[in-house]
Amino acid sequence: MNDSNVPENRKSEPERQLDREIRSLKELLDASKRIVVFTGAGISAESGIPTYRGAGGMWTKYDPDKYASIDYFRKDPSYYWRFFRDVRHDVMNEAEPSAAHRATVELERWGRLSAVITQNIDGLHQKAGSTRVLELHGNTTRFYCFDCRTPYDMPAVRRILEHQLPPLCEKCGGVLRPDVVLFGEMLPVDVIDEAQRETQLCDLLVVIGSSLVVYPAANLPYQAKLSGAKLVIINMDPTPLDSVADLCIHRSAGEVFPQAVEMCSAAS
Ligand code: APR
Ligand code: ZN
């Protein structure tokens, strides 16, 4: 714990190390005018949503080639929908934003955050109050008909799911699908364009909770670095971009990010 009430000379070395990391992060935040926060499943782990990779990750229990690929969804949509109905839906629905989500909102209020770019599909950044969220992989609380593209919201899909699997469009009988990017699909062009623009313009990009192994999303932090921005990575496990980061913190997001942001706000 980072307890500022403990006198400096009574702190253990690990406590001092944590303090140093928080201070370095705070200094980078303070020195930046145009910050992008780039998030992955790790930021929502503290909201109770399991990550995909790493300890306890979803893909250690479920096969992504079946649960998250467009080819399999076309072949057998019930497979996805059963998983959504029985496993995923409640977890997503009941989750509340974490301290790191809320600190990201603070940064926006403080006037230096230009965008949140997220790979997450849980909508927790918006639920926390972030207003400029670029969702690279869509959002699992929105749905549409594969055939006629009619949009459906969560209550409508829940209602249909009570008596039908897979849920079918009430207008044309087509299969409903989540408004998420499945493996084998393109990312939404307008969102990726905007995300690329933000990463080229930012002066600091902070990665929070991503393994940085899924492309093209994982290109963005590197692009930011190539365009001259500083790069911070806050992730429990090492990532392929650790060696190019200006600051790399292998801890949980909630342990460092909210504290660093709080120190900034207090000082501004
Ligand atoms: N704080 C910080 N990092 C954490 C925390 C935490 N509390 N908990 C876990 N992590 C880290 C893990 O160490 C892991 O490296 O978060 C990372 C999450 O990695 P992934 O599960 O691979 O999530 P992400 O990078 O968002 O995945 C990218 O993969 O399957 C797809 O479409 C899915 O958008 C997702 C994409
Ligand atoms: Zn339809």
mmCIF file of C-alpha atoms and ligand atoms in Angstrom:
data_model
loop_
_atom_site.group_PDB
_atom_site.id
_atom_site.type_symbol
_atom_site.label_atom_id
_atom_site.label_comp_id
_atom_site.label_asym_id
_atom_site.label_seq_id
_atom_site.Cartn_x
_atom_site.Cartn_y
_atom_site.Cartn_z
ATOM 1 C CA MET A 1 0.000 0.000 0.000
ATOM 2 C CA ASN A 2 1.033 3.540 -0.626
ATOM 3 C CA ASP A 3 0.207 5.136 2.668
ATOM 4 C CA SER A 4 1.413 8.710 2.646
ATOM 5 C CA ASN A 5 0.905 8.863 6.432
ATOM 6 C CA VAL A 6 3.764 6.441 7.013
ATOM 7 C CA PRO A 7 6.932 8.516 7.558
ATOM 8 C CA GLU A 8 9.458 8.094 4.721
ATOM 9 C CA ASN A 9 12.121 6.579 6.979
ATOM 10 C CA ARG A 10 9.714 3.873 8.245
ATOM 11 C CA LYS A 11 8.749 2.695 4.751
ATOM 12 C CA SER A 12 10.004 -0.630 3.440
ATOM 13 C CA GLU A 13 11.927 -0.798 0.157
ATOM 14 C CA PRO A 14 8.904 -2.204 -1.765
ATOM 15 C CA GLU A 15 6.792 0.703 -0.428
ATOM 16 C CA ARG A 16 9.406 3.199 -1.547
ATOM 17 C CA GLN A 17 9.575 1.546 -4.953
ATOM 18 C CA LEU A 18 5.788 1.898 -5.304
ATOM 19 C CA ASP A 19 6.030 5.570 -4.317
ATOM 20 C CA ARG A 20 8.741 6.142 -6.917
ATOM 21 C CA GLU A 21 6.624 4.571 -9.632
ATOM 22 C CA ILE A 22 3.580 6.656 -8.727
ATOM 23 C CA ARG A 23 5.708 9.803 -8.662
ATOM 24 C CA SER A 24 7.257 9.049 -12.068
ATOM 25 C CA LEU A 25 3.787 8.513 -13.494
ATOM 26 C CA LYS A 26 2.535 11.737 -11.938
ATOM 27 C CA GLU A 27 5.475 13.658 -13.413
ATOM 28 C CA LEU A 28 4.775 12.321 -16.901
ATOM 29 C CA LEU A 29 1.069 13.165 -16.570
ATOM 30 C CA ASP A 30 1.945 16.654 -15.338
ATOM 31 C CA ALA A 31 4.295 17.271 -18.249
ATOM 32 C CA SER A 32 1.688 16.326 -20.862
ATOM 33 C CA LYS A 33 -1.007 18.402 -22.523
ATOM 34 C CA ARG A 34 -2.614 15.847 -24.780
ATOM 35 C CA ILE A 35 -2.965 12.455 -23.147
ATOM 36 C CA VAL A 36 -4.465 9.287 -24.589
ATOM 37 C CA VAL A 37 -5.441 6.456 -22.261
ATOM 38 C CA PHE A 38 -5.371 3.142 -24.101
ATOM 39 C CA THR A 39 -7.101 0.339 -22.223
ATOM 40 C CA GLY A 40 -7.522 -3.417 -22.309
ATOM 41 C CA ALA A 41 -9.238 -6.052 -20.228
ATOM 42 C CA GLY A 42 -6.937 -5.463 -17.226
ATOM 43 C CA ILE A 43 -8.647 -2.166 -16.324
ATOM 44 C CA SER A 44 -11.976 -3.996 -16.060
ATOM 45 C CA ALA A 45 -10.504 -6.906 -14.088
ATOM 46 C CA GLU A 46 -10.906 -4.700 -11.032
ATOM 47 C CA SER A 47 -14.593 -4.387 -11.921
ATOM 48 C CA GLY A 48 -14.913 -8.165 -11.759
ATOM 49 C CA ILE A 49 -14.763 -8.911 -15.500
ATOM 50 C CA PRO A 50 -12.209 -11.634 -16.244
ATOM 51 C CA THR A 51 -9.404 -10.794 -18.693
ATOM 52 C CA TYR A 52 -8.818 -12.873 -21.830
ATOM 53 C CA ARG A 53 -5.201 -13.828 -21.199
ATOM 54 C CA GLY A 54 -3.062 -14.114 -18.082
ATOM 55 C CA ALA A 55 -4.086 -15.812 -14.814
ATOM 56 C CA GLY A 56 -7.741 -16.891 -14.876
ATOM 57 C CA GLY A 57 -8.167 -15.417 -18.375
ATOM 58 C CA MET A 58 -11.253 -16.382 -20.396
ATOM 59 C CA TRP A 59 -9.224 -17.892 -23.188
ATOM 60 C CA THR A 60 -7.647 -20.312 -20.722
ATOM 61 C CA LYS A 61 -11.149 -21.810 -20.219
ATOM 62 C CA TYR A 62 -12.992 -21.110 -23.464
ATOM 63 C CA ASP A 63 -11.758 -21.581 -27.006
ATOM 64 C CA PRO A 64 -11.643 -18.173 -28.755
ATOM 65 C CA ASP A 65 -11.867 -19.900 -32.150
ATOM 66 C CA LYS A 66 -15.370 -20.979 -31.161
ATOM 67 C CA TYR A 67 -16.564 -18.189 -28.884
ATOM 68 C CA ALA A 68 -15.122 -15.183 -30.628
ATOM 69 C CA SER A 69 -14.627 -15.943 -34.306
ATOM 70 C CA ILE A 70 -16.864 -14.774 -37.121
ATOM 71 C CA ASP A 71 -16.464 -18.098 -38.978
ATOM 72 C CA TYR A 72 -17.781 -20.083 -36.037
ATOM 73 C CA PHE A 73 -20.513 -17.567 -35.309
ATOM 74 C CA ARG A 74 -21.805 -17.962 -38.869
ATOM 75 C CA LYS A 75 -21.629 -21.751 -38.574
ATOM 76 C CA ASP A 76 -23.344 -22.037 -35.180
ATOM 77 C CA PRO A 77 -24.548 -18.736 -33.644
ATOM 78 C CA SER A 78 -26.188 -20.590 -30.733
ATOM 79 C CA TYR A 79 -22.752 -21.404 -29.406
ATOM 80 C CA TYR A 80 -21.939 -17.731 -28.914
ATOM 81 C CA TRP A 81 -25.395 -16.850 -27.635
ATOM 82 C CA ARG A 82 -25.511 -19.649 -25.068
ATOM 83 C CA PHE A 83 -22.190 -18.452 -23.710
ATOM 84 C CA PHE A 84 -23.420 -14.853 -23.673
ATOM 85 C CA ARG A 85 -26.689 -15.759 -21.954
ATOM 86 C CA ASP A 86 -25.271 -18.177 -19.380
ATOM 87 C CA VAL A 87 -21.772 -16.883 -18.654
ATOM 88 C CA ARG A 88 -20.984 -13.446 -19.923
ATOM 89 C CA HIS A 89 -24.126 -11.384 -19.731
ATOM 90 C CA ASP A 90 -24.573 -11.062 -15.966
ATOM 91 C CA VAL A 91 -20.904 -10.395 -15.333
ATOM 92 C CA MET A 92 -20.905 -7.559 -17.862
ATOM 93 C CA ASN A 93 -24.257 -6.197 -16.790
ATOM 94 C CA GLU A 94 -23.511 -6.011 -13.094
ATOM 95 C CA ALA A 95 -19.997 -4.605 -13.370
ATOM 96 C CA GLU A 96 -19.290 -1.129 -12.045
ATOM 97 C CA PRO A 97 -16.387 1.100 -13.117
ATOM 98 C CA SER A 98 -13.099 0.593 -11.253
ATOM 99 C CA ALA A 99 -10.981 3.259 -9.560
ATOM 100 C CA ALA A 100 -8.836 3.408 -12.715
ATOM 101 C CA HIS A 101 -11.908 4.025 -14.918
ATOM 102 C CA ARG A 102 -12.923 6.823 -12.578
ATOM 103 C CA ALA A 103 -9.425 8.324 -12.527
ATOM 104 C CA THR A 104 -9.537 8.446 -16.335
ATOM 105 C CA VAL A 105 -12.656 10.610 -16.055
ATOM 106 C CA GLU A 106 -10.789 12.839 -13.607
ATOM 107 C CA LEU A 107 -8.036 13.313 -16.203
ATOM 108 C CA GLU A 108 -10.641 14.370 -18.752
ATOM 109 C CA ARG A 109 -12.153 16.906 -16.335
ATOM 110 C CA TRP A 110 -8.692 18.183 -15.645
ATOM 111 C CA GLY A 111 -8.581 19.068 -19.369
ATOM 112 C CA ARG A 112 -5.652 17.133 -20.687
ATOM 113 C CA LEU A 113 -7.159 13.883 -21.908
ATOM 114 C CA SER A 114 -7.901 13.905 -25.635
ATOM 115 C CA ALA A 115 -9.363 10.397 -25.873
ATOM 116 C CA VAL A 116 -9.800 7.006 -24.323
ATOM 117 C CA ILE A 117 -9.022 4.289 -26.847
ATOM 118 C CA THR A 118 -10.296 0.964 -25.612
ATOM 119 C CA GLN A 119 -10.261 -2.627 -26.742
ATOM 120 C CA ASN A 120 -12.928 -3.356 -24.140
ATOM 121 C CA ILE A 121 -16.523 -4.021 -25.080
ATOM 122 C CA ASP A 122 -18.043 -3.536 -21.627
ATOM 123 C CA GLY A 123 -18.953 0.167 -21.812
ATOM 124 C CA LEU A 124 -17.431 0.844 -18.386
ATOM 125 C CA HIS A 125 -15.546 3.963 -19.470
ATOM 126 C CA GLN A 126 -18.838 5.551 -20.515
ATOM 127 C CA LYS A 127 -20.546 4.290 -17.361
ATOM 128 C CA ALA A 128 -17.808 6.015 -15.338
ATOM 129 C CA GLY A 129 -18.428 9.283 -17.215
ATOM 130 C CA SER A 130 -15.773 9.429 -19.955
ATOM 131 C CA THR A 131 -17.214 11.276 -22.926
ATOM 132 C CA ARG A 132 -14.720 10.585 -25.683
ATOM 133 C CA VAL A 133 -14.303 6.830 -25.925
ATOM 134 C CA LEU A 134 -13.099 5.151 -29.114
ATOM 135 C CA GLU A 135 -14.219 1.528 -28.972
ATOM 136 C CA LEU A 136 -11.943 -0.446 -31.269
ATOM 137 C CA HIS A 137 -13.733 -3.758 -30.751
ATOM 138 C CA GLY A 138 -17.315 -2.546 -30.427
ATOM 139 C CA ASN A 139 -19.665 -2.857 -27.470
ATOM 140 C CA THR A 140 -21.401 -5.916 -26.148
ATOM 141 C CA THR A 141 -24.420 -4.008 -24.924
ATOM 142 C CA ARG A 142 -25.443 -3.202 -28.515
ATOM 143 C CA PHE A 143 -26.733 -5.684 -31.082
ATOM 144 C CA TYR A 144 -28.018 -5.756 -34.645
ATOM 145 C CA CYS A 145 -29.546 -8.081 -37.200
ATOM 146 C CA PHE A 146 -27.013 -9.773 -39.454
ATOM 147 C CA ASP A 147 -29.400 -9.478 -42.412
ATOM 148 C CA CYS A 148 -31.346 -6.195 -42.221
ATOM 149 C CA ARG A 149 -29.033 -4.401 -39.736
ATOM 150 C CA THR A 150 -31.886 -3.311 -37.441
ATOM 151 C CA PRO A 151 -30.306 -2.314 -34.122
ATOM 152 C CA TYR A 152 -31.398 -4.023 -30.877
ATOM 153 C CA ASP A 153 -30.656 -2.973 -27.329
ATOM 154 C CA MET A 154 -29.942 -5.167 -24.326
ATOM 155 C CA PRO A 155 -33.495 -5.367 -22.902
ATOM 156 C CA ALA A 156 -34.867 -6.356 -26.319
ATOM 157 C CA VAL A 157 -32.251 -9.066 -26.776
ATOM 158 C CA ARG A 158 -32.811 -10.387 -23.255
ATOM 159 C CA ARG A 159 -36.501 -10.630 -23.950
ATOM 160 C CA ILE A 160 -35.964 -12.582 -27.169
ATOM 161 C CA LEU A 161 -33.303 -14.787 -25.557
ATOM 162 C CA GLU A 162 -35.850 -15.947 -22.976
ATOM 163 C CA HIS A 163 -37.627 -17.996 -25.627
ATOM 164 C CA GLN A 164 -35.266 -18.227 -28.586
ATOM 165 C CA LEU A 165 -31.691 -19.356 -29.178
ATOM 166 C CA PRO A 166 -30.126 -17.917 -31.233
ATOM 167 C CA PRO A 167 -32.236 -14.755 -30.980
ATOM 168 C CA LEU A 168 -33.796 -13.806 -34.310
ATOM 169 C CA CYS A 169 -34.736 -10.450 -35.777
ATOM 170 C CA GLU A 170 -38.381 -9.576 -35.197
ATOM 171 C CA LYS A 171 -38.550 -7.869 -38.596
ATOM 172 C CA CYS A 172 -36.866 -10.296 -40.972
ATOM 173 C CA GLY A 173 -35.998 -13.459 -39.013
ATOM 174 C CA GLY A 174 -32.256 -12.926 -39.480
ATOM 175 C CA VAL A 175 -29.821 -13.916 -36.736
ATOM 176 C CA LEU A 176 -28.996 -11.207 -34.206
ATOM 177 C CA ARG A 177 -25.380 -10.553 -33.429
ATOM 178 C CA PRO A 178 -23.474 -8.427 -30.921
ATOM 179 C CA ASP A 179 -22.030 -5.138 -32.158
ATOM 180 C CA VAL A 180 -18.523 -6.368 -31.423
ATOM 181 C CA VAL A 181 -15.568 -7.144 -33.654
ATOM 182 C CA LEU A 182 -15.075 -10.908 -33.753
ATOM 183 C CA PHE A 183 -11.798 -12.544 -34.768
ATOM 184 C CA GLY A 184 -11.690 -12.532 -38.559
ATOM 185 C CA GLU A 185 -13.522 -9.197 -38.877
ATOM 186 C CA MET A 186 -12.232 -5.732 -39.686
ATOM 187 C CA LEU A 187 -12.162 -3.010 -37.062
ATOM 188 C CA PRO A 188 -14.620 -0.144 -37.744
ATOM 189 C CA VAL A 189 -12.750 2.114 -40.173
ATOM 190 C CA ASP A 190 -13.947 5.429 -38.727
ATOM 191 C CA VAL A 191 -12.943 4.404 -35.192
ATOM 192 C CA ILE A 192 -9.499 3.143 -36.162
ATOM 193 C CA ASP A 193 -8.901 6.288 -38.261
ATOM 194 C CA GLU A 194 -9.799 8.494 -35.316
ATOM 195 C CA ALA A 195 -7.704 6.387 -32.943
ATOM 196 C CA GLN A 196 -4.725 6.681 -35.288
ATOM 197 C CA ARG A 197 -5.174 10.436 -35.448
ATOM 198 C CA GLU A 198 -5.257 10.700 -31.655
ATOM 199 C CA THR A 199 -2.166 8.532 -31.226
ATOM 200 C CA GLN A 200 -0.266 10.666 -33.728
ATOM 201 C CA LEU A 201 -1.252 13.899 -31.982
ATOM 202 C CA CYS A 202 -0.871 12.894 -28.338
ATOM 203 C CA ASP A 203 2.169 13.704 -26.258
ATOM 204 C CA LEU A 204 1.603 10.853 -23.787
ATOM 205 C CA LEU A 205 -0.096 7.513 -24.240
ATOM 206 C CA VAL A 206 -0.830 5.477 -21.123
ATOM 207 C CA VAL A 207 -1.587 1.796 -21.671
ATOM 208 C CA ILE A 208 -3.647 0.319 -18.846
ATOM 209 C CA GLY A 209 -4.225 -3.426 -18.606
ATOM 210 C CA SER A 210 -3.508 -4.822 -22.044
ATOM 211 C CA SER A 211 -1.288 -7.722 -23.076
ATOM 212 C CA LEU A 212 -0.644 -5.782 -26.325
ATOM 213 C CA VAL A 213 -0.677 -8.924 -28.429
ATOM 214 C CA VAL A 214 -3.843 -8.377 -30.471
ATOM 215 C CA TYR A 215 -3.450 -6.433 -33.712
ATOM 216 C CA PRO A 216 -4.143 -3.952 -35.167
ATOM 217 C CA ALA A 217 -5.038 -2.424 -31.760
ATOM 218 C CA ALA A 218 -1.595 -3.121 -30.315
ATOM 219 C CA ASN A 219 -0.008 -1.056 -33.088
ATOM 220 C CA LEU A 220 -1.429 2.153 -31.663
ATOM 221 C CA PRO A 221 0.825 2.542 -28.599
ATOM 222 C CA TYR A 222 3.851 1.886 -30.785
ATOM 223 C CA GLN A 223 2.636 4.424 -33.339
ATOM 224 C CA ALA A 224 2.300 6.996 -30.572
ATOM 225 C CA LYS A 225 5.880 6.349 -29.555
ATOM 226 C CA LEU A 226 7.084 6.614 -33.172
ATOM 227 C CA SER A 227 5.252 9.935 -33.478
ATOM 228 C CA GLY A 228 7.203 11.336 -30.553
ATOM 229 C CA ALA A 229 4.857 10.730 -27.615
ATOM 230 C CA LYS A 230 5.981 9.313 -24.304
ATOM 231 C CA LEU A 231 4.686 5.831 -23.608
ATOM 232 C CA VAL A 232 3.658 4.470 -20.213
ATOM 233 C CA ILE A 233 2.569 0.864 -19.699
ATOM 234 C CA ILE A 234 0.696 -0.168 -16.546
ATOM 235 C CA ASN A 235 0.111 -3.890 -16.765
ATOM 236 C CA MET A 236 0.433 -6.793 -14.352
ATOM 237 C CA ASP A 237 2.361 -8.951 -16.822
ATOM 238 C CA PRO A 238 5.165 -7.971 -19.205
ATOM 239 C CA THR A 239 4.165 -6.891 -22.727
ATOM 240 C CA PRO A 240 6.046 -6.886 -26.050
ATOM 241 C CA LEU A 241 6.304 -3.083 -25.875
ATOM 242 C CA ASP A 242 7.876 -2.864 -22.419
ATOM 243 C CA SER A 243 11.339 -2.295 -23.870
ATOM 244 C CA VAL A 244 10.285 0.841 -25.784
ATOM 245 C CA ALA A 245 8.181 2.349 -22.982
ATOM 246 C CA ASP A 246 9.397 5.413 -21.087
ATOM 247 C CA LEU A 247 7.845 4.021 -17.923
ATOM 248 C CA CYS A 248 6.659 0.502 -17.335
ATOM 249 C CA ILE A 249 4.817 -0.458 -14.151
ATOM 250 C CA HIS A 250 4.052 -4.107 -13.516
ATOM 251 C CA ARG A 251 1.253 -3.664 -11.034
ATOM 252 C CA SER A 252 -2.509 -3.545 -10.928
ATOM 253 C CA ALA A 253 -4.006 -0.409 -12.422
ATOM 254 C CA GLY A 254 -5.836 0.487 -9.222
ATOM 255 C CA GLU A 255 -2.627 0.443 -7.222
ATOM 256 C CA VAL A 256 -0.950 3.275 -9.121
ATOM 257 C CA PHE A 257 -3.065 5.126 -11.670
ATOM 258 C CA PRO A 258 -5.734 6.694 -9.408
ATOM 259 C CA GLN A 259 -3.049 7.820 -6.932
ATOM 260 C CA ALA A 260 -0.943 9.466 -9.644
ATOM 261 C CA VAL A 261 -3.972 11.244 -11.124
ATOM 262 C CA GLU A 262 -5.059 12.418 -7.692
ATOM 263 C CA MET A 263 -1.626 13.921 -7.068
ATOM 264 C CA CYS A 264 -1.890 15.771 -10.413
ATOM 265 C CA SER A 265 -5.359 17.147 -9.757
ATOM 266 C CA ALA A 266 -4.322 18.230 -6.313
ATOM 267 C CA ALA A 267 -1.370 20.087 -7.770
ATOM 268 C CA SER A 268 -3.174 21.712 -10.719
HETATM 269 N N1 APR B 1 -4.292 -4.037 -13.616
HETATM 270 C C1 APR B 1 -3.454 -3.987 -14.687
HETATM 271 N N2 APR B 1 -3.279 -5.006 -15.527
HETATM 272 C C2 APR B 1 -3.976 -6.127 -15.294
HETATM 273 C C3 APR B 1 -4.871 -6.270 -14.204
HETATM 274 C C4 APR B 1 -5.006 -5.160 -13.337
HETATM 275 N N3 APR B 1 -5.826 -5.200 -12.271
HETATM 276 N N4 APR B 1 -5.394 -7.514 -14.244
HETATM 277 C C5 APR B 1 -4.875 -8.120 -15.316
HETATM 278 N N5 APR B 1 -4.021 -7.294 -15.964
HETATM 279 C C6 APR B 1 -3.276 -7.495 -17.206
HETATM 280 C C7 APR B 1 -2.831 -8.912 -17.461
HETATM 281 O O1 APR B 1 -1.506 -9.064 -16.972
HETATM 282 C C8 APR B 1 -2.891 -9.020 -18.984
HETATM 283 O O2 APR B 1 -1.599 -8.867 -19.574
HETATM 284 O O3 APR B 1 -4.178 -7.181 -18.233
HETATM 285 C C9 APR B 1 -3.755 -7.840 -19.411
HETATM 286 C C10 APR B 1 -5.018 -8.245 -20.143
HETATM 287 O O4 APR B 1 -4.652 -8.832 -21.354
HETATM 288 P P1 APR B 1 -5.718 -9.524 -22.288
HETATM 289 O O5 APR B 1 -6.564 -10.447 -21.494
HETATM 290 O O6 APR B 1 -4.991 -10.093 -23.457
HETATM 291 O O7 APR B 1 -6.666 -8.302 -22.715
HETATM 292 P P2 APR B 1 -6.523 -7.304 -23.936
HETATM 293 O O8 APR B 1 -5.129 -6.888 -24.141
HETATM 294 O O9 APR B 1 -7.546 -6.271 -23.719
HETATM 295 O O10 APR B 1 -6.973 -8.254 -25.135
HETATM 296 C C11 APR B 1 -7.075 -7.718 -26.419
HETATM 297 O O11 APR B 1 -8.060 -9.755 -27.158
HETATM 298 O O12 APR B 1 -9.532 -11.594 -27.208
HETATM 299 C C12 APR B 1 -9.316 -10.284 -27.538
HETATM 300 O O13 APR B 1 -11.000 -8.940 -28.312
HETATM 301 C C13 APR B 1 -10.377 -9.307 -27.116
HETATM 302 O O14 APR B 1 -10.139 -6.912 -26.895
HETATM 303 C C14 APR B 1 -9.576 -8.148 -26.542
HETATM 304 C C15 APR B 1 -8.201 -8.359 -27.151
HETATM 305 ZN ZN ZN B 2 -33.501 -8.289 -39.564
#
